[in-house]
Short mmCIF file of C-alpha atoms in Angstrom, two decimals:
data_model
loop_
_atom_site.label_atom_id
_atom_site.label_comp_id
_atom_site.label_asym_id
_atom_site.label_seq_id
_atom_site.Cartn_x
_atom_site.Cartn_y
_atom_site.Cartn_z
CA GLU N 119 -14.61 9.86 -26.32
CA ASP N 120 -13.53 6.35 -24.22
CA LYS N 121 -15.97 3.38 -24.95
CA VAL N 122 -15.75 -0.31 -24.49
CA VAL N 123 -18.38 -2.31 -26.09
CA GLN N 124 -19.62 -5.74 -25.62
CA SER N 125 -21.03 -8.13 -27.46
CA PRO N 126 -23.50 -10.00 -27.89
CA LEU N 127 -25.69 -8.01 -25.69
CA SER N 128 -27.37 -11.37 -24.57
CA LEU N 129 -26.69 -15.49 -25.06
CA VAL N 130 -28.83 -18.20 -24.50
CA VAL N 131 -27.08 -21.77 -24.40
CA HIS N 132 -27.10 -25.02 -23.56
CA GLU N 133 -25.41 -27.12 -20.71
CA GLY N 134 -22.18 -27.90 -22.08
CA ASP N 135 -21.92 -25.57 -24.99
CA THR N 136 -18.96 -23.60 -25.37
CA VAL N 137 -19.28 -19.63 -25.73
CA THR N 138 -17.52 -16.81 -26.35
CA LEU N 139 -17.97 -13.37 -25.28
CA ASN N 140 -16.32 -10.27 -27.19
CA CYS N 141 -15.07 -7.19 -25.70
CA SER N 142 -13.44 -3.84 -28.13
CA TYR N 143 -12.47 -0.96 -26.48
CA GLU N 144 -11.11 2.44 -27.63
CA VAL N 145 -9.38 4.42 -24.65
CA THR N 146 -6.78 6.57 -24.35
CA ASN N 147 -4.03 5.71 -21.90
CA PHE N 148 -4.97 1.97 -21.84
CA ARG N 149 -3.59 -0.16 -19.02
CA SER N 150 -5.03 -3.24 -18.74
CA LEU N 151 -8.20 -4.91 -20.23
CA LEU N 152 -10.19 -6.73 -16.86
CA TRP N 153 -13.24 -9.22 -17.09
CA TYR N 154 -15.71 -10.02 -13.90
CA LYS N 155 -18.75 -11.65 -13.58
CA GLN N 156 -21.73 -10.20 -11.91
CA GLU N 157 -24.85 -12.44 -10.64
CA LYS N 158 -27.19 -10.81 -8.25
CA LYS N 159 -24.78 -8.59 -6.36
CA ALA N 160 -21.37 -7.64 -6.56
CA PRO N 161 -18.88 -8.09 -9.70
CA THR N 162 -16.41 -10.62 -9.58
CA PHE N 163 -12.87 -10.43 -10.48
CA LEU N 164 -12.10 -13.09 -12.95
CA PHE N 165 -9.19 -11.92 -14.98
CA MET N 166 -6.78 -9.07 -15.82
CA LEU N 167 -4.88 -8.42 -18.87
CA THR N 168 -2.08 -6.64 -19.78
CA SER N 169 -0.26 -8.06 -22.57
CA SER N 170 -1.05 -8.98 -26.01
CA GLY N 171 -1.49 -12.73 -26.66
CA ILE N 172 -1.00 -13.99 -23.51
CA GLU N 173 -3.84 -16.45 -22.12
CA LYS N 174 -4.87 -16.03 -19.05
CA LYS N 175 -7.09 -19.49 -17.47
CA SER N 176 -9.43 -20.90 -14.45
CA GLY N 177 -10.61 -23.75 -14.58
CA ARG N 178 -13.19 -23.52 -17.58
CA LEU N 179 -12.84 -20.02 -18.33
CA SER N 180 -10.47 -18.09 -20.74
CA SER N 181 -9.20 -14.83 -21.75
CA ILE N 182 -7.04 -12.92 -24.40
CA LEU N 183 -6.34 -9.64 -25.27
CA ASP N 184 -4.91 -8.24 -28.49
CA LYS N 185 -3.95 -4.73 -27.93
CA LYS N 186 -3.25 -4.06 -31.77
CA GLU N 187 -7.03 -4.60 -32.81
CA LEU N 188 -8.29 -3.45 -29.71
CA PHE N 189 -10.31 -6.19 -28.34
CA SER N 190 -10.43 -9.24 -26.00
CA ILE N 191 -12.62 -12.38 -25.71
CA LEU N 192 -13.79 -14.52 -23.17
CA ASN N 193 -14.08 -17.94 -23.43
CA ILE N 194 -16.37 -20.65 -21.14
CA THR N 195 -16.46 -24.11 -22.02
CA ALA N 196 -18.62 -27.20 -20.89
CA THR N 197 -20.91 -24.32 -19.59
CA GLN N 198 -22.98 -24.91 -16.50
CA THR N 199 -26.01 -23.40 -15.24
CA GLY N 200 -23.64 -21.14 -12.64
CA ASP N 201 -22.10 -20.04 -15.31
CA SER N 202 -25.19 -17.77 -16.20
CA ALA N 203 -24.18 -14.09 -15.10
CA VAL N 204 -24.02 -10.89 -16.53
CA TYR N 205 -20.06 -10.56 -17.33
CA LEU N 206 -18.73 -7.33 -17.50
CA CYS N 207 -15.87 -5.81 -19.59
CA ALA N 208 -13.63 -3.37 -18.08
CA VAL N 209 -10.49 -1.26 -19.31
CA LEU N 210 -8.18 0.25 -16.84
CA TYR N 211 -6.92 3.32 -17.70
CA GLY N 212 -5.03 6.70 -17.12
CA GLY N 213 -2.46 7.50 -14.59
CA ALA N 214 -2.24 7.19 -10.93
CA THR N 215 -5.92 6.88 -10.14
CA ASN N 216 -6.40 3.48 -11.19
CA LYS N 217 -9.99 4.24 -12.95
CA LEU N 218 -12.08 1.88 -15.04
CA ILE N 219 -14.22 2.51 -17.61
CA PHE N 220 -17.00 -0.51 -18.33
CA GLY N 221 -19.14 -2.11 -21.41
CA THR N 222 -22.47 -2.59 -20.50
CA GLY N 223 -22.27 -6.35 -20.07
CA THR N 224 -23.48 -9.70 -21.52
CA LEU N 225 -26.10 -11.19 -20.11
CA LEU N 226 -25.31 -14.97 -20.45
CA ALA N 227 -27.90 -17.80 -19.44
CA VAL N 228 -27.50 -21.28 -19.63
CA GLN N 229 -30.09 -23.79 -19.77
CA PRO N 230 -30.04 -26.95 -18.40
CA ASN M 168 -12.61 -11.35 6.16
CA ALA M 169 -15.31 -8.85 5.14
CA GLY M 170 -14.02 -7.36 2.03
CA VAL M 171 -16.33 -4.47 0.75
CA THR M 172 -19.23 -3.38 2.91
CA GLN M 173 -22.05 -1.28 1.68
CA THR M 174 -24.79 -0.01 4.19
CA PRO M 175 -27.85 -0.03 3.51
CA LYS M 176 -28.87 -2.59 1.14
CA PHE M 177 -31.77 -0.96 0.29
CA ARG M 178 -33.61 2.11 0.88
CA VAL M 179 -36.54 3.70 -0.48
CA LEU M 180 -36.45 8.26 -0.71
CA LYS M 181 -39.09 10.43 -1.57
CA THR M 182 -37.94 13.31 -3.62
CA GLY M 183 -35.92 16.10 -1.90
CA GLN M 184 -34.82 13.87 1.02
CA SER M 185 -31.34 13.43 1.61
CA MET M 186 -29.23 10.39 2.71
CA THR M 187 -25.64 8.79 3.16
CA LEU M 188 -24.63 5.33 1.89
CA LEU M 189 -21.67 3.76 3.58
CA CYS M 190 -18.91 1.70 2.19
CA ALA M 191 -16.15 0.20 4.50
CA GLN M 192 -13.17 -1.82 3.38
CA ASP M 193 -11.15 -4.06 5.52
CA MET M 194 -8.28 -4.69 2.89
CA ASN M 195 -6.16 -1.40 3.74
CA HIS M 196 -6.65 0.01 0.07
CA GLU M 197 -5.49 3.13 -0.85
CA TYR M 198 -8.43 3.61 -3.63
CA MET M 199 -12.15 4.28 -3.35
CA TYR M 200 -14.85 4.66 -5.73
CA TRP M 201 -18.30 5.10 -6.02
CA TYR M 202 -20.44 3.77 -9.43
CA ARG M 203 -24.40 3.87 -10.25
CA GLN M 204 -25.43 0.84 -12.53
CA ASP M 205 -28.70 1.58 -14.73
CA PRO M 206 -30.21 -1.20 -17.06
CA GLY M 207 -28.19 -0.88 -20.62
CA MET M 208 -25.75 1.62 -19.36
CA GLY M 209 -23.38 -0.30 -17.10
CA LEU M 210 -21.33 1.21 -14.49
CA ARG M 211 -20.30 4.56 -14.54
CA LEU M 212 -18.39 6.40 -11.57
CA ILE M 213 -19.40 8.87 -9.80
CA HIS M 214 -16.69 10.18 -7.50
CA TYR M 215 -13.21 8.39 -6.41
CA SER M 216 -10.65 8.88 -3.94
CA VAL M 217 -7.24 8.62 -4.12
CA GLY M 218 -6.35 8.63 -0.40
CA GLU M 219 -7.52 9.43 2.97
CA GLY M 220 -8.72 13.24 2.79
CA THR M 221 -9.29 12.72 -0.82
CA THR M 222 -12.11 13.38 -3.52
CA ALA M 223 -12.36 13.75 -6.97
CA LYS M 224 -14.97 13.91 -9.90
CA GLY M 225 -15.83 10.86 -12.14
CA GLU M 226 -18.13 10.70 -15.02
CA VAL M 227 -21.65 11.34 -13.24
CA PRO M 228 -21.00 13.51 -10.51
CA ASP M 229 -23.59 15.74 -10.32
CA GLY M 230 -26.34 15.76 -7.47
CA TYR M 231 -23.67 13.90 -5.25
CA ASN M 232 -21.16 14.53 -2.51
CA VAL M 233 -18.67 12.19 -1.01
CA SER M 234 -16.31 11.98 1.86
CA ARG M 235 -13.00 10.15 2.98
CA LEU M 236 -12.35 10.98 6.17
CA LYS M 237 -10.74 7.74 7.49
CA LYS M 238 -9.26 5.40 4.94
CA GLN M 239 -11.76 2.52 5.43
CA ASN M 240 -14.61 4.42 4.53
CA PHE M 241 -15.93 6.40 1.86
CA LEU M 242 -19.45 8.09 2.07
CA LEU M 243 -21.39 9.35 -0.97
CA GLY M 244 -24.21 11.82 -0.08
CA LEU M 245 -27.33 12.73 -1.78
CA GLU M 246 -28.22 16.14 -0.77
CA SER M 247 -31.96 16.31 -2.60
CA ALA M 248 -32.99 13.26 -4.21
CA ALA M 249 -34.27 13.32 -7.34
CA PRO M 250 -36.06 10.07 -9.23
CA SER M 251 -33.35 10.52 -11.96
CA GLN M 252 -31.29 8.98 -9.26
CA THR M 253 -32.98 5.56 -8.66
CA SER M 254 -30.23 3.17 -9.01
CA VAL M 255 -28.10 0.58 -8.07
CA TYR M 256 -25.03 1.93 -6.29
CA PHE M 257 -21.56 0.15 -5.67
CA CYS M 258 -18.55 1.03 -3.91
CA ALA M 259 -15.34 -0.35 -4.76
CA SER M 260 -11.80 -0.23 -3.58
CA SER M 261 -8.04 -1.12 -5.09
CA GLN M 262 -4.34 -0.68 -3.95
CA TRP M 263 -2.25 1.17 -5.86
CA GLY M 264 -0.44 -0.58 -8.49
CA GLN M 265 1.23 0.57 -12.33
CA GLY M 266 1.94 -1.39 -14.90
CA ALA M 267 2.14 -5.49 -14.30
CA LYS M 268 1.15 -4.96 -11.17
CA ASN M 269 -2.14 -3.01 -11.95
CA GLN M 270 -4.41 -3.63 -9.22
CA PRO M 271 -8.15 -4.79 -9.77
CA GLN M 272 -11.05 -3.26 -8.02
CA HIS M 273 -12.87 -5.08 -5.33
CA PHE M 274 -17.01 -4.40 -5.16
CA GLY M 275 -19.11 -4.45 -2.17
CA ASP M 276 -22.66 -5.88 -3.11
CA GLY M 277 -24.60 -2.79 -4.14
CA THR M 278 -27.06 -0.30 -2.66
CA ARG M 279 -30.51 -0.41 -4.11
CA LEU M 280 -31.98 3.09 -3.62
CA SER M 281 -35.38 4.20 -5.08
CA ILE M 282 -36.48 7.52 -5.04
CA LEU M 283 -40.46 8.31 -5.42
#
């Protein structure tokens, strides 16, 4: 059975800390791994990773994929209270249907 | 640019009632999806569509029906609502893509549905 597992389930840090969120997967016909940030409403797209070892960066956020070990990490440096959210990992799989299978998310709380 | 718009945002139903959730996208995307999000279970795919006039079942399709009569709209129907369908429903859309051009899904703000 295909699955995406995220850890930790929740995390509390202080502003300025660096955090690492983990995502492992076992998905048939893997195409890409995606990270989303979900505050109160819509998940918003952060990164798509298709190739191993190539780091994607956007400001204080970065992510990398290891297709041999079947995992990805999302790093956030110098955290701010605005980073508080649920971070979702999802795997794009299959052929022409563009379907995603999601992990349950990591709830990050950044305290002032 | 509105992106993906869902209506209504909130709704309370009684068991056995029916309703339709509307999703509209203005990005000319081919693919559209309906998910439900429940605590501790993440987002689960209900139904999806790969183009106007097509629909297919996802992971948890029972109790739901969908229609895609126009490319920009994807409707989710509950024929006879049950308390187990209390959830937050998200619609998403994406452009077709493959390989290095894989495309992300873009989400609406969700519909919070409570069934008493």
